[in-house]
């Protein structure tokens, strides 16, 4: 029995974290994490550990993590983007950790999302 052992081509790319000043119009980006701040008095922990007037910062994965957004303008700390459906979204680089998507991967996903919209 003969088997085909030709190497399979795997086209895997990695989204790279990026600083706001390195973003350019036309880049495809996504949010890796988002930070929210809550007043410490909402925390049900020991009040001696955290002063009442101090904010508690939490990082979480946003529900749209991985979704490609196309950069339309940058005015730091804000990054103005659009979704494939045409809706606009603003990222605040003080709150969001952004990643630049590979150009080819971003375009491919963008086209597929346009078809499914």
XYZ file of C-alpha atoms in Angstrom, residues 10-115:
106
model
C -0.107 25.201 6.735
C -0.634 28.903 6.322
C -0.673 30.019 9.951
C -0.019 33.614 10.932
C 0.335 35.281 14.295
C -1.373 38.531 15.280
C 1.286 40.821 16.735
C 0.662 43.263 19.574
C 1.091 46.808 18.389
C 1.400 50.255 19.897
C -1.030 52.935 18.757
C 1.728 55.047 17.187
C 2.633 52.173 14.831
C -0.859 51.879 13.359
C -1.578 53.169 9.873
C -4.721 53.741 7.843
C -5.742 50.499 6.149
C -4.248 48.182 8.798
C -6.423 45.355 10.056
C -6.483 45.156 13.849
C -8.314 43.395 16.642
C -8.607 43.887 20.395
C -6.740 41.292 22.466
C -7.833 42.549 25.877
C -9.856 45.372 27.355
C -9.438 46.985 30.762
C -12.319 48.222 32.878
C -12.095 50.221 36.088
C -14.537 49.774 38.931
C -14.724 51.694 42.204
C -13.305 49.619 45.045
C -16.421 50.107 47.185
C -18.218 47.740 44.769
C -15.703 45.058 45.661
C -16.921 42.678 48.341
C -13.462 42.201 49.745
C -11.789 43.490 52.862
C -12.117 47.280 52.954
C -8.751 47.596 54.687
C -6.951 46.097 51.661
C -8.236 48.685 49.185
C -9.101 52.314 49.975
C -12.680 53.277 49.079
C -11.594 55.961 46.595
C -9.210 53.696 44.658
C -10.163 52.064 41.356
C -9.856 48.341 40.777
C -8.610 47.536 37.260
C -9.684 44.329 35.532
C -8.534 42.974 32.177
C -10.858 40.745 30.204
C -11.236 39.312 26.724
C -13.760 41.334 24.716
C -16.546 39.457 22.938
C -15.309 40.714 19.555
C -11.686 39.597 20.108
C -10.339 38.279 16.823
C -12.819 40.211 14.686
C -10.961 42.248 12.063
C -11.396 46.021 12.138
C -9.920 48.258 9.448
C -8.170 51.402 10.664
C -9.607 54.549 9.073
C -7.827 57.154 11.238
C -5.529 57.442 14.237
C -5.568 60.360 16.687
C -3.871 58.995 19.778
C -5.028 57.732 22.155
C -7.969 56.926 19.863
C -8.008 54.572 16.895
C -11.018 54.918 14.602
C -11.998 51.755 12.769
C -14.794 50.219 10.776
C -16.263 46.739 10.730
C -16.963 44.783 7.578
C -20.655 45.753 7.900
C -19.690 49.449 7.765
C -20.313 50.246 11.436
C -17.669 52.373 13.130
C -15.869 51.560 16.365
C -13.405 53.625 18.388
C -10.626 51.977 20.383
C -8.953 53.805 23.256
C -5.342 52.581 23.435
C -5.317 53.305 27.166
C -8.048 50.681 27.628
C -7.496 48.256 24.757
C -4.506 46.109 23.942
C -4.487 45.946 20.149
C -2.943 43.510 17.704
C -2.207 43.985 14.023
C -3.520 41.167 11.884
C -1.557 39.803 8.969
C -2.665 41.793 5.895
C -3.682 38.708 3.911
C -5.533 37.133 6.848
C -7.334 40.397 7.592
C -8.478 40.803 3.983
C -9.608 37.179 3.767
C -11.703 37.414 6.932
C -13.040 40.814 5.855
C -14.304 39.330 2.557
C -15.912 36.335 4.278
C -17.640 38.583 6.805
C -18.944 40.818 3.994
C -20.516 37.790 2.305
